[in-house]
């Protein structure tokens, strides 16, 4: 009597691809905010359809990295808390990072 296992080659190929994908994002990455916060993320976790709308509706003019960095952290955390499912920018950023890794590893 023998046992036939099907799908092993497909599993092996998938694991090899996962390994290659993981190697491609290993280490420190610079990710554009629009890639980190795609519309799907924004629509799921915020009151907004896009990152652009999230910034446009804020009480600040955010047209550059410098503009963004000049916002007082506590005030931005309050804005995030009031308009998203997160209580701070850091928590929102970490969640977006986890989802970005999942997309890069094709773990959808």
Short mmCIF file of N, CA and C in Angstrom, two decimals:
data_model
loop_
_atom_site.label_atom_id
_atom_site.label_comp_id
_atom_site.label_asym_id
_atom_site.label_seq_id
_atom_site.Cartn_x
_atom_site.Cartn_y
_atom_site.Cartn_z
N UNK A 1 0.84 -1.17 0.00
CA UNK A 1 0.00 0.00 0.00
C UNK A 1 0.89 1.23 0.00
N UNK A 2 0.53 2.21 -0.80
CA UNK A 2 1.31 3.44 -0.86
C UNK A 2 0.38 4.64 -0.69
N UNK A 3 0.99 5.71 -0.25
CA UNK A 3 0.24 6.96 -0.07
C UNK A 3 0.78 7.96 -1.06
N UNK A 4 -0.12 8.57 -1.77
CA UNK A 4 0.29 9.56 -2.76
C UNK A 4 -0.05 10.95 -2.21
N UNK A 5 0.96 11.79 -2.14
CA UNK A 5 0.76 13.15 -1.66
C UNK A 5 0.81 14.08 -2.86
N UNK A 6 -0.27 14.78 -3.06
CA UNK A 6 -0.33 15.71 -4.19
C UNK A 6 -0.13 17.14 -3.69
N UNK A 7 0.42 17.96 -4.54
CA UNK A 7 0.58 19.36 -4.23
C UNK A 7 1.92 19.71 -3.60
N UNK A 8 2.79 18.72 -3.39
CA UNK A 8 4.07 19.00 -2.75
C UNK A 8 4.92 19.93 -3.60
N UNK A 9 4.95 19.69 -4.90
CA UNK A 9 5.75 20.54 -5.79
C UNK A 9 5.23 21.98 -5.77
N UNK A 10 3.92 22.13 -5.77
CA UNK A 10 3.34 23.48 -5.71
C UNK A 10 3.69 24.16 -4.39
N UNK A 11 3.63 23.42 -3.29
CA UNK A 11 4.00 23.97 -1.99
C UNK A 11 5.47 24.36 -1.97
N UNK A 12 6.31 23.51 -2.53
CA UNK A 12 7.75 23.80 -2.59
C UNK A 12 8.02 25.06 -3.40
N UNK A 13 7.34 25.20 -4.54
CA UNK A 13 7.50 26.40 -5.37
C UNK A 13 7.04 27.65 -4.61
N UNK A 14 5.93 27.53 -3.91
CA UNK A 14 5.40 28.67 -3.15
C UNK A 14 6.36 29.07 -2.04
N UNK A 15 6.92 28.10 -1.34
CA UNK A 15 7.88 28.40 -0.27
C UNK A 15 9.15 29.04 -0.83
N UNK A 16 9.59 28.57 -1.99
CA UNK A 16 10.76 29.17 -2.64
C UNK A 16 10.48 30.63 -3.01
N UNK A 17 9.30 30.89 -3.55
CA UNK A 17 8.92 32.26 -3.91
C UNK A 17 8.83 33.13 -2.66
N UNK A 18 8.26 32.60 -1.60
CA UNK A 18 8.15 33.34 -0.34
C UNK A 18 9.54 33.70 0.18
N UNK A 19 10.47 32.77 0.08
CA UNK A 19 11.84 33.02 0.52
C UNK A 19 12.48 34.14 -0.31
N UNK A 20 12.29 34.10 -1.63
CA UNK A 20 12.84 35.15 -2.49
C UNK A 20 12.21 36.51 -2.17
N UNK A 21 10.89 36.51 -1.96
CA UNK A 21 10.20 37.76 -1.63
C UNK A 21 10.71 38.33 -0.31
N UNK A 22 10.91 37.46 0.67
CA UNK A 22 11.40 37.90 1.98
C UNK A 22 12.81 38.49 1.86
N UNK A 23 13.65 37.86 1.06
CA UNK A 23 15.01 38.38 0.85
C UNK A 23 14.98 39.76 0.21
N UNK A 24 14.01 39.99 -0.67
CA UNK A 24 13.94 41.27 -1.39
C UNK A 24 13.58 42.44 -0.47
N UNK A 25 12.94 42.16 0.67
CA UNK A 25 12.58 43.25 1.58
C UNK A 25 13.34 43.18 2.89
N UNK A 26 14.30 42.28 2.99
CA UNK A 26 15.09 42.15 4.21
C UNK A 26 15.87 43.43 4.47
N UNK A 27 15.98 43.81 5.72
CA UNK A 27 16.73 45.00 6.08
C UNK A 27 15.86 46.23 6.13
N UNK A 28 16.49 47.37 6.05
CA UNK A 28 15.78 48.65 6.12
C UNK A 28 15.26 49.02 4.74
N UNK A 29 14.03 49.51 4.71
CA UNK A 29 13.40 49.88 3.44
C UNK A 29 12.88 51.31 3.52
N UNK A 30 12.99 52.02 2.41
CA UNK A 30 12.37 53.33 2.27
C UNK A 30 11.15 53.13 1.39
N UNK A 31 9.98 53.36 1.97
CA UNK A 31 8.74 53.10 1.26
C UNK A 31 7.96 54.41 1.14
N UNK A 32 7.57 54.78 -0.07
CA UNK A 32 6.76 55.99 -0.23
C UNK A 32 5.46 55.86 0.59
N UNK A 33 5.04 56.96 1.18
CA UNK A 33 3.83 56.92 2.02
C UNK A 33 2.61 56.46 1.24
N UNK A 34 2.55 56.80 -0.04
CA UNK A 34 1.40 56.38 -0.84
C UNK A 34 1.38 54.87 -1.04
N UNK A 35 2.56 54.24 -1.02
CA UNK A 35 2.63 52.78 -1.12
C UNK A 35 2.33 52.14 0.24
N UNK A 36 2.76 52.79 1.29
CA UNK A 36 2.53 52.28 2.64
C UNK A 36 1.06 52.39 3.03
N UNK A 37 0.41 53.44 2.55
CA UNK A 37 -1.00 53.70 2.87
C UNK A 37 -1.84 53.73 1.59
N UNK A 38 -2.03 52.58 0.94
CA UNK A 38 -2.82 52.57 -0.30
C UNK A 38 -4.30 52.85 0.02
N UNK A 39 -5.08 53.16 -1.01
CA UNK A 39 -6.50 53.44 -0.79
C UNK A 39 -7.23 52.35 0.01
N UNK A 40 -6.94 51.09 -0.24
CA UNK A 40 -7.61 50.01 0.50
C UNK A 40 -7.38 50.15 2.00
N UNK A 41 -6.16 50.44 2.39
CA UNK A 41 -5.84 50.62 3.81
C UNK A 41 -6.61 51.81 4.37
N UNK A 42 -6.55 52.92 3.66
CA UNK A 42 -7.20 54.15 4.14
C UNK A 42 -8.71 53.96 4.25
N UNK A 43 -9.32 53.30 3.29
CA UNK A 43 -10.77 53.09 3.30
C UNK A 43 -11.19 52.13 4.40
N UNK A 44 -10.33 51.19 4.74
CA UNK A 44 -10.64 50.22 5.78
C UNK A 44 -10.51 50.81 7.18
N UNK A 45 -9.47 51.58 7.40
CA UNK A 45 -9.14 52.01 8.77
C UNK A 45 -9.36 53.49 9.08
N UNK A 46 -9.75 54.28 8.09
CA UNK A 46 -9.92 55.71 8.32
C UNK A 46 -11.25 56.20 7.75
N UNK A 47 -11.53 57.46 7.96
CA UNK A 47 -12.73 58.09 7.39
C UNK A 47 -12.48 58.57 5.96
N UNK A 48 -11.32 58.29 5.43
CA UNK A 48 -10.91 58.87 4.15
C UNK A 48 -10.67 57.80 3.09
N UNK A 49 -10.76 58.22 1.84
CA UNK A 49 -10.54 57.31 0.72
C UNK A 49 -9.08 57.18 0.33
N UNK A 50 -8.27 58.14 0.73
CA UNK A 50 -6.87 58.13 0.31
C UNK A 50 -6.01 58.87 1.33
N UNK A 51 -4.72 58.65 1.24
CA UNK A 51 -3.78 59.37 2.10
C UNK A 51 -3.84 60.87 1.80
N UNK A 52 -3.96 61.20 0.53
CA UNK A 52 -4.05 62.60 0.13
C UNK A 52 -5.24 63.28 0.81
N UNK A 53 -6.39 62.62 0.81
CA UNK A 53 -7.57 63.19 1.46
C UNK A 53 -7.36 63.30 2.98
N UNK A 54 -6.72 62.30 3.56
CA UNK A 54 -6.40 62.31 5.00
C UNK A 54 -5.59 63.56 5.35
N UNK A 55 -4.59 63.87 4.54
CA UNK A 55 -3.78 65.07 4.78
C UNK A 55 -4.54 66.35 4.43
N UNK A 56 -5.26 66.34 3.31
CA UNK A 56 -6.00 67.54 2.88
C UNK A 56 -7.06 67.97 3.90
N UNK A 57 -7.68 67.01 4.56
CA UNK A 57 -8.74 67.32 5.52
C UNK A 57 -8.19 67.66 6.90
N UNK A 58 -6.90 67.51 7.08
CA UNK A 58 -6.29 67.83 8.38
C UNK A 58 -6.22 69.35 8.55
N UNK A 59 -6.00 69.81 9.77
CA UNK A 59 -5.89 71.26 9.99
C UNK A 59 -4.55 71.85 9.55
N UNK A 60 -3.68 71.04 8.99
CA UNK A 60 -2.35 71.51 8.59
C UNK A 60 -2.21 71.48 7.08
N UNK A 61 -1.34 72.33 6.57
CA UNK A 61 -0.97 72.28 5.15
C UNK A 61 0.23 71.35 5.07
N UNK A 62 0.04 70.23 4.38
CA UNK A 62 1.11 69.23 4.28
C UNK A 62 1.44 69.05 2.80
N UNK A 63 2.48 69.74 2.38
CA UNK A 63 2.90 69.67 0.98
C UNK A 63 4.30 69.11 0.83
N UNK A 64 4.96 68.85 1.95
CA UNK A 64 6.33 68.33 1.89
C UNK A 64 6.62 67.52 3.16
N UNK A 65 7.72 66.81 3.12
CA UNK A 65 8.17 66.06 4.29
C UNK A 65 8.41 67.01 5.47
N UNK A 66 8.95 68.18 5.16
CA UNK A 66 9.22 69.17 6.21
C UNK A 66 7.92 69.64 6.86
N UNK A 67 6.89 69.87 6.04
CA UNK A 67 5.58 70.26 6.59
C UNK A 67 5.08 69.18 7.55
N UNK A 68 5.18 67.95 7.11
CA UNK A 68 4.70 66.83 7.93
C UNK A 68 5.47 66.74 9.24
N UNK A 69 6.78 66.85 9.16
CA UNK A 69 7.62 66.73 10.34
C UNK A 69 7.45 67.89 11.32
N UNK A 70 6.91 69.02 10.85
CA UNK A 70 6.73 70.18 11.73
C UNK A 70 5.45 70.10 12.57
N UNK A 71 4.60 69.13 12.29
CA UNK A 71 3.35 68.99 13.05
C UNK A 71 3.67 68.45 14.44
N UNK A 72 3.16 69.09 15.49
CA UNK A 72 3.39 68.56 16.84
C UNK A 72 2.83 67.13 16.97
N UNK A 73 3.65 66.24 17.49
CA UNK A 73 3.29 64.82 17.55
C UNK A 73 1.96 64.59 18.27
N UNK A 74 1.77 65.22 19.40
CA UNK A 74 0.54 65.03 20.18
C UNK A 74 -0.69 65.48 19.39
N UNK A 75 -0.57 66.59 18.68
CA UNK A 75 -1.72 67.08 17.90
C UNK A 75 -2.03 66.13 16.74
N UNK A 76 -0.98 65.59 16.11
CA UNK A 76 -1.22 64.66 15.01
C UNK A 76 -1.80 63.35 15.55
N UNK A 77 -1.31 62.91 16.70
CA UNK A 77 -1.88 61.71 17.33
C UNK A 77 -3.36 61.91 17.62
N UNK A 78 -3.73 63.09 18.09
CA UNK A 78 -5.15 63.39 18.35
C UNK A 78 -5.96 63.32 17.05
N UNK A 79 -5.41 63.86 15.97
CA UNK A 79 -6.08 63.81 14.67
C UNK A 79 -6.27 62.36 14.22
N UNK A 80 -5.22 61.56 14.36
CA UNK A 80 -5.29 60.14 14.00
C UNK A 80 -6.35 59.45 14.86
N UNK A 81 -6.34 59.71 16.15
CA UNK A 81 -7.28 59.08 17.08
C UNK A 81 -8.73 59.44 16.73
N UNK A 82 -8.96 60.66 16.30
CA UNK A 82 -10.31 61.12 15.99
C UNK A 82 -10.84 60.69 14.62
N UNK A 83 -9.94 60.32 13.70
CA UNK A 83 -10.38 60.07 12.33
C UNK A 83 -9.99 58.70 11.78
N UNK A 84 -9.41 57.86 12.62
CA UNK A 84 -9.00 56.53 12.18
C UNK A 84 -9.34 55.51 13.26
N UNK A 85 -9.05 54.27 12.99
CA UNK A 85 -9.22 53.22 13.99
C UNK A 85 -8.01 53.05 14.87
N UNK A 86 -7.09 53.99 14.83
CA UNK A 86 -5.84 53.91 15.60
C UNK A 86 -5.79 55.05 16.62
N UNK A 87 -5.08 54.82 17.72
CA UNK A 87 -5.01 55.87 18.74
C UNK A 87 -3.78 56.76 18.61
N UNK A 88 -2.89 56.44 17.67
CA UNK A 88 -1.71 57.28 17.45
C UNK A 88 -1.15 57.04 16.05
N UNK A 89 -0.33 57.98 15.60
CA UNK A 89 0.33 57.85 14.31
C UNK A 89 1.25 56.63 14.30
N UNK A 90 1.96 56.41 15.39
CA UNK A 90 2.89 55.28 15.46
C UNK A 90 2.16 53.95 15.30
N UNK A 91 1.02 53.80 15.94
CA UNK A 91 0.24 52.57 15.82
C UNK A 91 -0.26 52.40 14.39
N UNK A 92 -0.72 53.49 13.79
CA UNK A 92 -1.19 53.45 12.40
C UNK A 92 -0.05 53.08 11.45
N UNK A 93 1.10 53.68 11.68
CA UNK A 93 2.28 53.41 10.86
C UNK A 93 2.70 51.95 10.95
N UNK A 94 2.71 51.40 12.16
CA UNK A 94 3.09 49.99 12.33
C UNK A 94 2.09 49.06 11.64
N UNK A 95 0.81 49.36 11.73
CA UNK A 95 -0.20 48.54 11.06
C UNK A 95 -0.01 48.59 9.55
N UNK A 96 0.24 49.77 9.03
CA UNK A 96 0.47 49.91 7.59
C UNK A 96 1.73 49.16 7.18
N UNK A 97 2.75 49.19 8.02
CA UNK A 97 3.98 48.46 7.74
C UNK A 97 3.76 46.96 7.68
N UNK A 98 2.97 46.44 8.62
CA UNK A 98 2.67 45.00 8.61
C UNK A 98 1.93 44.62 7.33
N UNK A 99 0.96 45.45 6.94
CA UNK A 99 0.21 45.15 5.71
C UNK A 99 1.10 45.27 4.48
N UNK A 100 2.01 46.23 4.47
CA UNK A 100 2.94 46.38 3.35
C UNK A 100 3.80 45.13 3.20
N UNK A 101 4.31 44.62 4.32
CA UNK A 101 5.11 43.39 4.28
C UNK A 101 4.26 42.24 3.74
N UNK A 102 3.03 42.14 4.21
CA UNK A 102 2.14 41.09 3.72
C UNK A 102 1.92 41.18 2.22
N UNK A 103 1.76 42.40 1.70
CA UNK A 103 1.59 42.56 0.25
C UNK A 103 2.86 42.16 -0.49
N UNK A 104 4.01 42.56 0.05
CA UNK A 104 5.28 42.24 -0.60
C UNK A 104 5.55 40.74 -0.60
N UNK A 105 5.05 40.05 0.43
CA UNK A 105 5.24 38.59 0.51
C UNK A 105 4.07 37.84 -0.12
N UNK A 106 3.15 38.58 -0.73
CA UNK A 106 1.97 37.98 -1.37
C UNK A 106 1.19 37.11 -0.39
N UNK A 107 0.97 37.62 0.81
CA UNK A 107 0.25 36.87 1.83
C UNK A 107 -1.23 37.25 1.88
N UNK A 108 -1.71 37.90 0.85
CA UNK A 108 -3.12 38.35 0.82
C UNK A 108 -4.07 37.21 1.04
#
